[in-house]
Amino acid sequence: MSLRSQWFARVLADTERPLVAYLLRLGLPLDAAGDVAQEAYLGLWQQEPGSVDAYVVPWLYCFARHRAIDRARARRVTVSDDSVVAALASEDRPDRTIEHQQRNSALQQAIAQLPARQQELVGLKFIDGLSYRDMAQATGLSESNVGYLLHQSMRTLRGFLSQQGELP
Amino acid sequence: MNPTPPIHDENDPRLTALVLGELTDAERDALLAHDDGDAARFANLEAELRDLSATAARVQQALRDDASDGPDLGDEVRAQILQAIAAPRRQILWGRVQRRLGGHTDQRPRQLHAGQSVFKRRTRVVAAALSAILLVSLGLAGLYVVNVRFVVQGVQDEREQEALVPLSRTHRRGDLLLRADRLSLDVGIATGGRFDRAYKVIMDDHPHLELTGKQTLTVWSNIAAGRFARDARLYRLYAAPKQNTFLAAATQPISTFSADVDTASYATVRDSLHNFALPPPGAVRLEELVNYFHFGEAWFDGEPLRTATELTTSPWLPHRRILSVRVQARSLAQQNRPASNLVFLVDVSGSMRAPNRLPLVQAALRVLVDQLQPQDRVAIVTYAGEAGVRLQPTAGDRKQEILNVINHLDAGGSTHGSAGIAQAYALARANLLPQGNNRVILATDGDLNVGVTDPEDLAQLVEREAKSGVFLTALGFGITVVDRDDERLEKLADRGNGVYAHIDSLAEARRVLGTQVQGALFTVAKDLKIQVEFNPHIVASYRLLGYDNRRLANADFANDAKDAGDVGAGHTVTALYEIEPVGAELLPAAATATTTLGPGELARVRLRYKEPQGQTSQLVERSVAAKATPFATASADLRFAYGVAAFAMLLQRHLPAAGMSWEQVRPIIAAAVGTDAERHALLSLFDDARQIAGAPEVH
């Protein structure tokens, strides 16, 4: 096994679950998420060695995100890039996105009420742990825009928590 | 009603960025900068940040489950992908991947090591000089991101160096540790707080690194979002230690301070320098560096304390005088020492899993067990989630039984320090030896926060128990200066009439617990206060070096209700004063000042201390004559002590005083090391520091 194959196998092992989870959060059904992920990995392998090494995860997320939008368009859902989450979700998965079906905490519901773009960023930050830079790379937003939107989300959620009396 | 306007704009995205660790140090500093007059408004900002980080922690918590146990691609799809890529392509030398472990995520790029052939060979050559630094940035609550950096020293080959240097691309706080002449291999790994797992991952990936217990493994902790409020306060405390100014003897002839036998700052400094970083100035406590070394007589018994003074000239300023006041506590022969009633209180929380924590605690405790006599009693209590008694009080000759328990300590769970401490003190009190040495020995990485509602409650508990006869020894493992855990432990040990030591290696464990076990365990004198009165007819001005947080009001000297430092068997306390004599003064001579000191008497040194069980202090006085020995003929002890003090001042980044530069301090130390191994180690530490500070080489 070549070093690059070893590297690739490791990328695959390390990222497949989070990538699938991200695609599910974007609203894709499980089988479609698997297909998109597969495309993304093959796309990664086509890249010039060394060209994306420094940002593999944002690259994969960015690639997969575009493919997800393409799919939504192919299904004749009118989507703008901005509302990809909501649009995909509106398809036939009312229980989409971040929350889990049976055990939505109040906070999880509050997160689900955020604008789609903010929801996606909250997921990339708190689930995938991406840095602002990586989030910008994955979503095509500027870093400062990422920071702004995330701050807005945090302020909303903070307001929610203090309303609930959950902040000291 | 006029509410204080906030100092910040609440829509400023930097607030969230700061909480999420996205700001550089400079950006953070700019955001937090404020005038003293803005304290109230700064408090608003702090509250805002506290709320935001609490929110971040809650969101993290709410979403955490989503990160784990999601579906994967399935074997079939994965096989397809791997098959598709099986066609050979040209090799790449370096790759970066993201790694995900234990359901938690990694956001740091990680460099895979592919150019092994080159690196492997070099690494073998320099294996002995290899050190590893784990740069830990504590992310959001429950999400720990660990940057691991291996630093290979001593690679001389320029070409290979160039080939390897681009590896170091982590733009994090840890970069400060990196110097251009070092090679590094950065690995970022998320381990969900599992340091041992990070360690294992590194070892699996880089078996050729042969990292064994011989190398230094240090864990640095970065800002934690969930603990931001504390850090923000610390940030304000982080000011460099102030350089003590000269005081006029005419108006302030008396200087009073408490003894300090702690030496933890030395280990902290060493730790930092071994990782190629100058320590934060605030972490350098001059007196602790000086008192780390052994001065005076090798051994003596009899009276509890011996005092020695020595007066010499400054090596740099001929008119300036240096006064050394040394107080040494008597040694105790093994067979003469009183019985001990020891309770080991061991932190076994998850964070203790790192190789330089619990495993080192166990090694340290084994050293201590070696010293035990049949009349001694030992118990072991752990705290992690729940406090538990692992070993009921057991006689010191049943070593195997004790060792079994020590060997089976295992880290896991969260930290609730106070419950464990209460239990440990209860055991110690139940077995109290009225004439003996009753002590709780706390071994921790410093994180006593979770579950302790108020650090002051903890301190009061420790203080109360000390009054009832059970003292506290605090041993810090993997302590981080960034978190200032060392200060908290030092203060806690102070309140418990005990000592604090930072154990960063087995050698240090042997030093503190083996050869110095007596000092750490047997208090010879309690509440030792030192006072020096200067003769204003001879001394124009003076300053005490170090003891910044040990100064006492003159009136407290004779006040027995006022606590001070305790000294144990074999301990030495050295204080150094710099003196400007009248005539060569910075300040005009005060011929009119009155003094009780005799003509020709430069100063009078007074000590007050109590017997370990005593309540009233005894006074010892000693006169210092004005005649100074030239520095060249002063004792090696004094010359070395002064060299160490100058080293500490350089590390504190004080503007070099006249003549005091790295180049000029080195020969002072070098000439006084003699054959003492610890002094030689200090000299090489000095050379490391000088190199890191960028000072030119001296030949």
CSV table of N, CA, C and O in Angstrom, one decimal, chain B residues 48-141:
chain,number,residue,atom,x,y,z
B,48,GLU,N,-20.5,39.2,30.2
B,48,GLU,CA,-20.9,38.9,28.8
B,48,GLU,C,-20.2,37.6,28.3
B,48,GLU,O,-20.8,36.7,27.8
B,49,LEU,N,-18.9,37.6,28.5
B,49,LEU,CA,-18.1,36.5,28.1
B,49,LEU,C,-18.4,35.2,28.8
B,49,LEU,O,-18.4,34.1,28.3
B,50,ARG,N,-18.7,35.4,30.1
B,50,ARG,CA,-19.0,34.3,30.9
B,50,ARG,C,-20.3,33.6,30.4
B,50,ARG,O,-20.4,32.4,30.2
B,51,ASP,N,-21.3,34.5,30.1
B,51,ASP,CA,-22.6,34.0,29.6
B,51,ASP,C,-22.4,33.3,28.3
B,51,ASP,O,-22.9,32.2,28.0
B,52,LEU,N,-21.6,33.9,27.4
B,52,LEU,CA,-21.3,33.3,26.1
B,52,LEU,C,-20.6,32.0,26.2
B,52,LEU,O,-21.0,31.0,25.5
B,53,SER,N,-19.7,31.9,27.1
B,53,SER,CA,-19.0,30.6,27.2
B,53,SER,C,-19.9,29.6,27.9
B,53,SER,O,-19.8,28.4,27.5
B,54,ALA,N,-20.7,30.0,28.8
B,54,ALA,CA,-21.7,29.0,29.4
B,54,ALA,C,-22.6,28.6,28.3
B,54,ALA,O,-23.0,27.4,28.2
B,55,THR,N,-23.1,29.5,27.4
B,55,THR,CA,-23.9,29.1,26.3
B,55,THR,C,-23.2,28.1,25.4
B,55,THR,O,-23.8,27.1,25.0
B,56,ALA,N,-22.0,28.4,25.1
B,56,ALA,CA,-21.2,27.5,24.2
B,56,ALA,C,-21.1,26.2,24.8
B,56,ALA,O,-21.3,25.1,24.1
B,57,ALA,N,-20.9,26.1,26.1
B,57,ALA,CA,-20.8,24.8,26.8
B,57,ALA,C,-22.1,24.1,26.7
B,57,ALA,O,-22.1,22.8,26.4
B,58,ARG,N,-23.2,24.8,26.9
B,58,ARG,CA,-24.5,24.1,26.8
B,58,ARG,C,-24.8,23.6,25.4
B,58,ARG,O,-25.3,22.5,25.2
B,59,VAL,N,-24.5,24.5,24.4
B,59,VAL,CA,-24.8,24.0,23.1
B,59,VAL,C,-23.9,22.8,22.7
B,59,VAL,O,-24.4,21.8,22.1
B,60,GLN,N,-22.7,22.9,23.1
B,60,GLN,CA,-21.8,21.7,22.9
B,60,GLN,C,-22.4,20.5,23.5
B,60,GLN,O,-22.4,19.4,22.9
B,61,GLN,N,-22.9,20.6,24.7
B,61,GLN,CA,-23.4,19.5,25.4
B,61,GLN,C,-24.7,19.0,24.7
B,61,GLN,O,-24.8,17.8,24.5
B,62,ALA,N,-25.5,19.9,24.3
B,62,ALA,CA,-26.8,19.5,23.6
B,62,ALA,C,-26.5,18.8,22.3
B,62,ALA,O,-27.3,17.9,21.9
B,63,LEU,N,-25.4,19.2,21.6
B,63,LEU,CA,-25.1,18.6,20.3
B,63,LEU,C,-24.1,17.5,20.3
B,63,LEU,O,-23.9,16.8,19.3
B,64,ARG,N,-23.6,17.2,21.5
B,64,ARG,CA,-22.4,16.3,21.5
B,64,ARG,C,-22.8,14.9,21.0
B,64,ARG,O,-22.1,14.3,20.3
B,65,ASP,N,-24.0,14.5,21.4
B,65,ASP,CA,-24.4,13.1,21.1
B,65,ASP,C,-24.5,12.9,19.6
B,65,ASP,O,-24.4,11.8,19.1
B,66,ASP,N,-24.8,14.1,18.9
B,66,ASP,CA,-24.9,13.9,17.5
B,66,ASP,C,-23.5,13.5,16.8
B,66,ASP,O,-23.5,13.1,15.7
B,67,ALA,N,-22.5,13.8,17.5
B,67,ALA,CA,-21.2,13.6,17.0
B,67,ALA,C,-20.8,12.1,17.0
B,67,ALA,O,-19.9,11.7,16.2
B,68,SER,N,-21.4,11.4,17.9
B,68,SER,CA,-20.9,10.0,18.0
B,68,SER,C,-22.0,9.0,17.4
B,68,SER,O,-23.2,9.4,17.4
B,69,ASP,N,-21.5,7.9,17.1
B,69,ASP,CA,-22.4,6.8,16.8
B,69,ASP,C,-23.4,7.1,15.6
B,69,ASP,O,-24.4,6.5,15.5
B,70,GLY,N,-23.0,8.0,14.8
B,70,GLY,CA,-23.8,8.2,13.6
B,70,GLY,C,-23.5,7.1,12.6
B,70,GLY,O,-22.6,6.3,12.8
B,71,PRO,N,-24.2,7.0,11.5
B,71,PRO,CA,-24.0,5.9,10.6
B,71,PRO,C,-22.7,6.2,9.8
B,71,PRO,O,-22.3,7.3,9.6
B,72,ASP,N,-22.0,5.1,9.5
B,72,ASP,CA,-20.8,5.3,8.6
B,72,ASP,C,-21.2,4.9,7.2
B,72,ASP,O,-22.3,4.8,6.9
B,73,LEU,N,-20.2,4.8,6.3
B,73,LEU,CA,-20.5,4.6,4.9
B,73,LEU,C,-21.0,3.2,4.7
B,73,LEU,O,-21.7,2.9,3.7
B,74,GLY,N,-20.7,2.3,5.5
B,74,GLY,CA,-21.0,0.9,5.3
B,74,GLY,C,-19.8,0.2,4.6
B,74,GLY,O,-19.1,0.9,3.8
B,75,ASP,N,-19.7,-1.1,4.8
B,75,ASP,CA,-18.5,-1.8,4.3
B,75,ASP,C,-18.4,-1.8,2.8
B,75,ASP,O,-17.4,-1.6,2.2
B,76,GLU,N,-19.6,-1.9,2.2
B,76,GLU,CA,-19.6,-2.0,0.7
B,76,GLU,C,-19.1,-0.7,0.1
B,76,GLU,O,-18.2,-0.8,-0.8
B,77,VAL,N,-19.7,0.4,0.5
B,77,VAL,CA,-19.3,1.7,-0.1
B,77,VAL,C,-17.8,1.9,0.1
B,77,VAL,O,-17.1,2.3,-0.8
B,78,ARG,N,-17.4,1.6,1.3
B,78,ARG,CA,-16.0,1.9,1.7
B,78,ARG,C,-15.1,1.0,0.8
B,78,ARG,O,-14.1,1.5,0.3
B,79,ALA,N,-15.5,-0.2,0.6
B,79,ALA,CA,-14.7,-1.1,-0.2
B,79,ALA,C,-14.6,-0.6,-1.7
B,79,ALA,O,-13.5,-0.6,-2.3
B,80,GLN,N,-15.7,-0.1,-2.1
B,80,GLN,CA,-15.7,0.5,-3.5
B,80,GLN,C,-14.7,1.6,-3.6
B,80,GLN,O,-14.0,1.8,-4.6
B,81,ILE,N,-14.8,2.5,-2.6
B,81,ILE,CA,-13.9,3.7,-2.7
B,81,ILE,C,-12.5,3.2,-2.7
B,81,ILE,O,-11.6,3.6,-3.5
B,82,LEU,N,-12.1,2.3,-1.8
B,82,LEU,CA,-10.7,1.9,-1.6
B,82,LEU,C,-10.3,1.2,-2.9
B,82,LEU,O,-9.1,1.3,-3.3
B,83,GLN,N,-11.2,0.5,-3.5
B,83,GLN,CA,-10.8,-0.2,-4.8
B,83,GLN,C,-10.6,0.8,-5.9
B,83,GLN,O,-9.6,0.6,-6.6
B,84,ALA,N,-11.4,1.8,-5.9
B,84,ALA,CA,-11.2,2.8,-7.0
B,84,ALA,C,-9.9,3.5,-6.9
B,84,ALA,O,-9.3,4.0,-7.9
B,85,ILE,N,-9.4,3.7,-5.7
B,85,ILE,CA,-8.2,4.4,-5.6
B,85,ILE,C,-6.9,3.5,-5.6
B,85,ILE,O,-5.8,3.9,-5.5
B,86,ALA,N,-7.2,2.2,-5.8
B,86,ALA,CA,-6.1,1.2,-5.7
B,86,ALA,C,-5.0,1.4,-6.8
B,86,ALA,O,-3.9,1.1,-6.6
B,87,ALA,N,-5.5,2.1,-7.9
B,87,ALA,CA,-4.5,2.3,-8.9
B,87,ALA,C,-3.4,3.2,-8.4
B,87,ALA,O,-3.6,4.2,-7.8
B,88,PRO,N,-2.1,2.8,-8.6
B,88,PRO,CA,-1.0,3.5,-8.0
B,88,PRO,C,-0.8,4.9,-8.6
B,88,PRO,O,-1.1,5.2,-9.7
B,89,ARG,N,-0.5,5.8,-7.7
B,89,ARG,CA,-0.2,7.2,-8.1
B,89,ARG,C,1.2,7.5,-7.5
B,89,ARG,O,1.7,6.8,-6.6
B,90,ARG,N,1.7,8.6,-7.9
B,90,ARG,CA,3.0,8.9,-7.3
B,90,ARG,C,2.9,9.3,-5.8
B,90,ARG,O,1.8,9.8,-5.4
B,91,GLN,N,3.9,9.0,-5.1
B,91,GLN,CA,3.8,9.2,-3.7
B,91,GLN,C,3.8,10.6,-3.3
B,91,GLN,O,4.4,11.5,-4.0
B,92,ILE,N,3.2,10.9,-2.2
B,92,ILE,CA,3.4,12.2,-1.7
B,92,ILE,C,4.2,12.1,-0.4
B,92,ILE,O,4.2,11.1,0.2
B,93,LEU,N,4.9,13.1,-0.1
B,93,LEU,CA,5.7,13.1,1.0
B,93,LEU,C,5.0,13.4,2.3
B,93,LEU,O,5.2,12.8,3.4
B,94,TRP,N,4.2,14.4,2.3
B,94,TRP,CA,3.5,14.8,3.5
B,94,TRP,C,2.0,14.9,3.3
B,94,TRP,O,1.6,15.3,2.3
B,95,GLY,N,1.3,14.5,4.2
B,95,GLY,CA,-0.1,14.6,4.1
B,95,GLY,C,-0.7,15.2,5.4
B,95,GLY,O,-0.1,15.1,6.5
B,96,ARG,N,-1.8,15.7,5.4
B,96,ARG,CA,-2.5,16.2,6.6
B,96,ARG,C,-3.9,15.5,6.6
B,96,ARG,O,-4.6,15.5,5.6
B,97,VAL,N,-4.2,15.1,7.7
B,97,VAL,CA,-5.6,14.5,7.8
B,97,VAL,C,-6.2,15.1,9.1
B,97,VAL,O,-5.6,15.6,9.9
B,98,GLN,N,-7.5,14.9,9.1
B,98,GLN,CA,-8.2,15.2,10.3
B,98,GLN,C,-8.5,13.9,11.0
B,98,GLN,O,-8.8,12.9,10.3
B,99,ARG,N,-8.5,13.9,12.2
B,99,ARG,CA,-8.7,12.7,12.9
B,99,ARG,C,-9.9,12.8,13.9
B,99,ARG,O,-10.1,13.9,14.5
B,100,ARG,N,-10.6,11.8,14.0
B,100,ARG,CA,-11.8,11.8,14.8
B,100,ARG,C,-11.7,10.6,15.8
B,100,ARG,O,-11.4,9.5,15.3
B,101,LEU,N,-11.9,10.9,17.0
B,101,LEU,CA,-11.7,9.8,18.0
B,101,LEU,C,-12.8,9.8,19.0
B,101,LEU,O,-13.2,10.9,19.4
B,102,GLY,N,-13.2,8.7,19.4
B,102,GLY,CA,-14.2,8.6,20.5
B,102,GLY,C,-15.4,9.5,20.4
B,102,GLY,O,-16.0,10.0,21.3
B,103,GLY,N,-15.8,9.7,19.1
B,103,GLY,CA,-17.0,10.5,18.9
B,103,GLY,C,-16.8,11.9,19.0
B,103,GLY,O,-17.7,12.7,18.8
B,104,HIS,N,-15.6,12.3,19.3
B,104,HIS,CA,-15.3,13.8,19.4
B,104,HIS,C,-14.5,14.1,18.1
B,104,HIS,O,-14.0,13.3,17.4
B,105,THR,N,-14.5,15.4,17.9
B,105,THR,CA,-13.9,15.8,16.7
B,105,THR,C,-12.6,16.5,16.8
B,105,THR,O,-12.3,17.1,17.8
B,106,ASP,N,-11.9,16.5,15.7
B,106,ASP,CA,-10.6,17.2,15.7
B,106,ASP,C,-10.7,18.3,14.7
B,106,ASP,O,-11.2,18.1,13.6
B,107,GLN,N,-10.3,19.4,15.1
B,107,GLN,CA,-10.3,20.5,14.0
B,107,GLN,C,-8.9,20.9,13.6
B,107,GLN,O,-8.7,21.8,12.8
B,108,ARG,N,-7.9,20.3,14.2
B,108,ARG,CA,-6.6,20.6,13.8
B,108,ARG,C,-6.1,19.8,12.7
B,108,ARG,O,-6.2,18.5,12.7
B,109,PRO,N,-5.5,20.4,11.7
B,109,PRO,CA,-4.9,19.5,10.7
B,109,PRO,C,-3.8,18.7,11.3
B,109,PRO,O,-3.1,19.1,12.3
B,110,ARG,N,-3.6,17.6,10.8
B,110,ARG,CA,-2.6,16.7,11.4
B,110,ARG,C,-1.7,16.2,10.3
B,110,ARG,O,-2.1,15.9,9.2
B,111,GLN,N,-0.4,16.3,10.6
B,111,GLN,CA,0.5,15.9,9.6
B,111,GLN,C,0.9,14.5,9.7
B,111,GLN,O,1.3,14.0,10.7
B,112,LEU,N,0.7,13.8,8.6
B,112,LEU,CA,1.1,12.4,8.6
B,112,LEU,C,2.5,12.4,8.2
B,112,LEU,O,3.0,13.2,7.5
B,113,HIS,N,3.2,11.4,8.8
B,113,HIS,CA,4.6,11.4,8.6
B,113,HIS,C,4.9,10.4,7.5
B,113,HIS,O,4.7,9.2,7.6
B,114,ALA,N,5.3,10.9,6.4
B,114,ALA,CA,5.6,10.0,5.3
B,114,ALA,C,7.1,9.9,4.9
B,114,ALA,O,7.5,8.9,4.4
B,115,GLY,N,7.8,11.0,5.1
B,115,GLY,CA,9.2,11.0,4.8
B,115,GLY,C,10.0,10.3,5.8
B,115,GLY,O,10.9,10.8,6.4
B,116,GLN,N,9.6,9.1,6.1
B,116,GLN,CA,10.1,8.5,7.3
B,116,GLN,C,11.6,8.1,7.2
B,116,GLN,O,12.3,8.2,8.2
B,117,SER,N,12.0,7.8,6.0
B,117,SER,CA,13.4,7.3,5.9
B,117,SER,C,14.4,8.4,6.4
B,117,SER,O,15.2,8.1,7.2
B,118,VAL,N,14.2,9.6,6.0
B,118,VAL,CA,15.1,10.6,6.4
B,118,VAL,C,14.9,10.9,7.9
B,118,VAL,O,15.9,10.9,8.6
B,119,PHE,N,13.7,11.0,8.2
B,119,PHE,CA,13.4,11.5,9.6
B,119,PHE,C,13.9,10.4,10.6
B,119,PHE,O,14.4,10.7,11.6
B,120,LYS,N,13.6,9.2,10.2
B,120,LYS,CA,13.9,8.0,11.1
B,120,LYS,C,15.4,8.0,11.4
B,120,LYS,O,15.8,7.9,12.6
B,121,ARG,N,16.2,8.2,10.4
B,121,ARG,CA,17.6,8.1,10.6
B,121,ARG,C,18.0,9.2,11.6
B,121,ARG,O,18.7,9.0,12.6
B,122,ARG,N,17.6,10.4,11.3
B,122,ARG,CA,18.0,11.5,12.1
B,122,ARG,C,17.5,11.3,13.5
B,122,ARG,O,18.2,11.6,14.5
B,123,THR,N,16.3,10.9,13.6
B,123,THR,CA,15.7,10.8,14.9
B,123,THR,C,16.5,9.8,15.8
B,123,THR,O,16.7,10.0,17.0
B,124,ARG,N,16.9,8.7,15.2
B,124,ARG,CA,17.7,7.8,16.0
B,124,ARG,C,18.9,8.4,16.5
B,124,ARG,O,19.3,8.2,17.7
B,125,VAL,N,19.6,9.2,15.7
B,125,VAL,CA,20.8,9.8,16.1
B,125,VAL,C,20.5,10.7,17.3
B,125,VAL,O,21.3,10.8,18.2
B,126,VAL,N,19.4,11.4,17.3
B,126,VAL,CA,19.2,12.4,18.3
B,126,VAL,C,18.1,11.9,19.3
B,126,VAL,O,17.6,12.7,20.1
B,127,ALA,N,17.9,10.6,19.3
B,127,ALA,CA,16.8,10.1,20.1
B,127,ALA,C,16.9,10.6,21.6
B,127,ALA,O,16.0,10.9,22.3
B,128,ALA,N,18.2,10.6,22.1
B,128,ALA,CA,18.4,10.9,23.5
B,128,ALA,C,18.0,12.3,23.7
B,128,ALA,O,17.6,12.7,24.9
B,129,ALA,N,18.1,13.2,22.7
B,129,ALA,CA,17.8,14.6,23.0
B,129,ALA,C,16.4,14.9,22.6
B,129,ALA,O,16.0,16.1,22.5
B,130,LEU,N,15.6,13.9,22.4
B,130,LEU,CA,14.2,14.2,21.9
B,130,LEU,C,13.3,14.6,23.1
B,130,LEU,O,13.4,14.1,24.2
B,131,SER,N,12.6,15.6,22.8
B,131,SER,CA,11.6,15.9,23.8
B,131,SER,C,10.2,16.1,23.1
B,131,SER,O,10.2,16.5,22.0
B,132,ALA,N,9.2,15.9,23.8
B,132,ALA,CA,7.9,16.0,23.2
B,132,ALA,C,7.1,17.0,24.0
B,132,ALA,O,7.1,17.0,25.2
B,133,ILE,N,6.3,17.8,23.3
B,133,ILE,CA,5.5,18.7,24.0
B,133,ILE,C,4.1,18.4,23.6
B,133,ILE,O,3.8,18.4,22.4
B,134,LEU,N,3.2,18.3,24.5
B,134,LEU,CA,1.8,18.1,24.2
B,134,LEU,C,1.2,19.5,24.4
B,134,LEU,O,1.2,20.0,25.6
B,135,LEU,N,0.8,20.1,23.4
B,135,LEU,CA,0.2,21.4,23.5
B,135,LEU,C,-1.3,21.1,23.6
B,135,LEU,O,-1.9,20.7,22.6
B,136,VAL,N,-1.9,21.4,24.7
B,136,VAL,CA,-3.3,21.0,24.9
B,136,VAL,C,-4.1,22.3,24.9
B,136,VAL,O,-3.9,23.2,25.7
B,137,SER,N,-4.9,22.4,23.9
B,137,SER,CA,-5.8,23.5,24.0
B,137,SER,C,-7.2,23.0,24.4
B,137,SER,O,-7.7,22.1,23.7
B,138,LEU,N,-7.6,23.3,25.6
B,138,LEU,CA,-8.9,22.8,26.1
B,138,LEU,C,-9.9,23.6,25.3
B,138,LEU,O,-10.1,24.8,25.4
B,139,GLY,N,-10.7,22.9,24.5
B,139,GLY,CA,-11.7,23.5,23.8
B,139,GLY,C,-12.9,23.7,24.6
B,139,GLY,O,-12.9,24.1,25.7
B,140,LEU,N,-14.1,23.5,24.0
B,140,LEU,CA,-15.3,23.7,24.7
B,140,LEU,C,-15.4,22.6,25.7
B,140,LEU,O,-14.7,21.5,25.6
B,141,ALA,N,-16.3,22.8,26.6
B,141,ALA,CA,-16.5,21.8,27.7
B,141,ALA,C,-16.7,20.4,27.0
B,141,ALA,O,-17.5,20.2,26.1
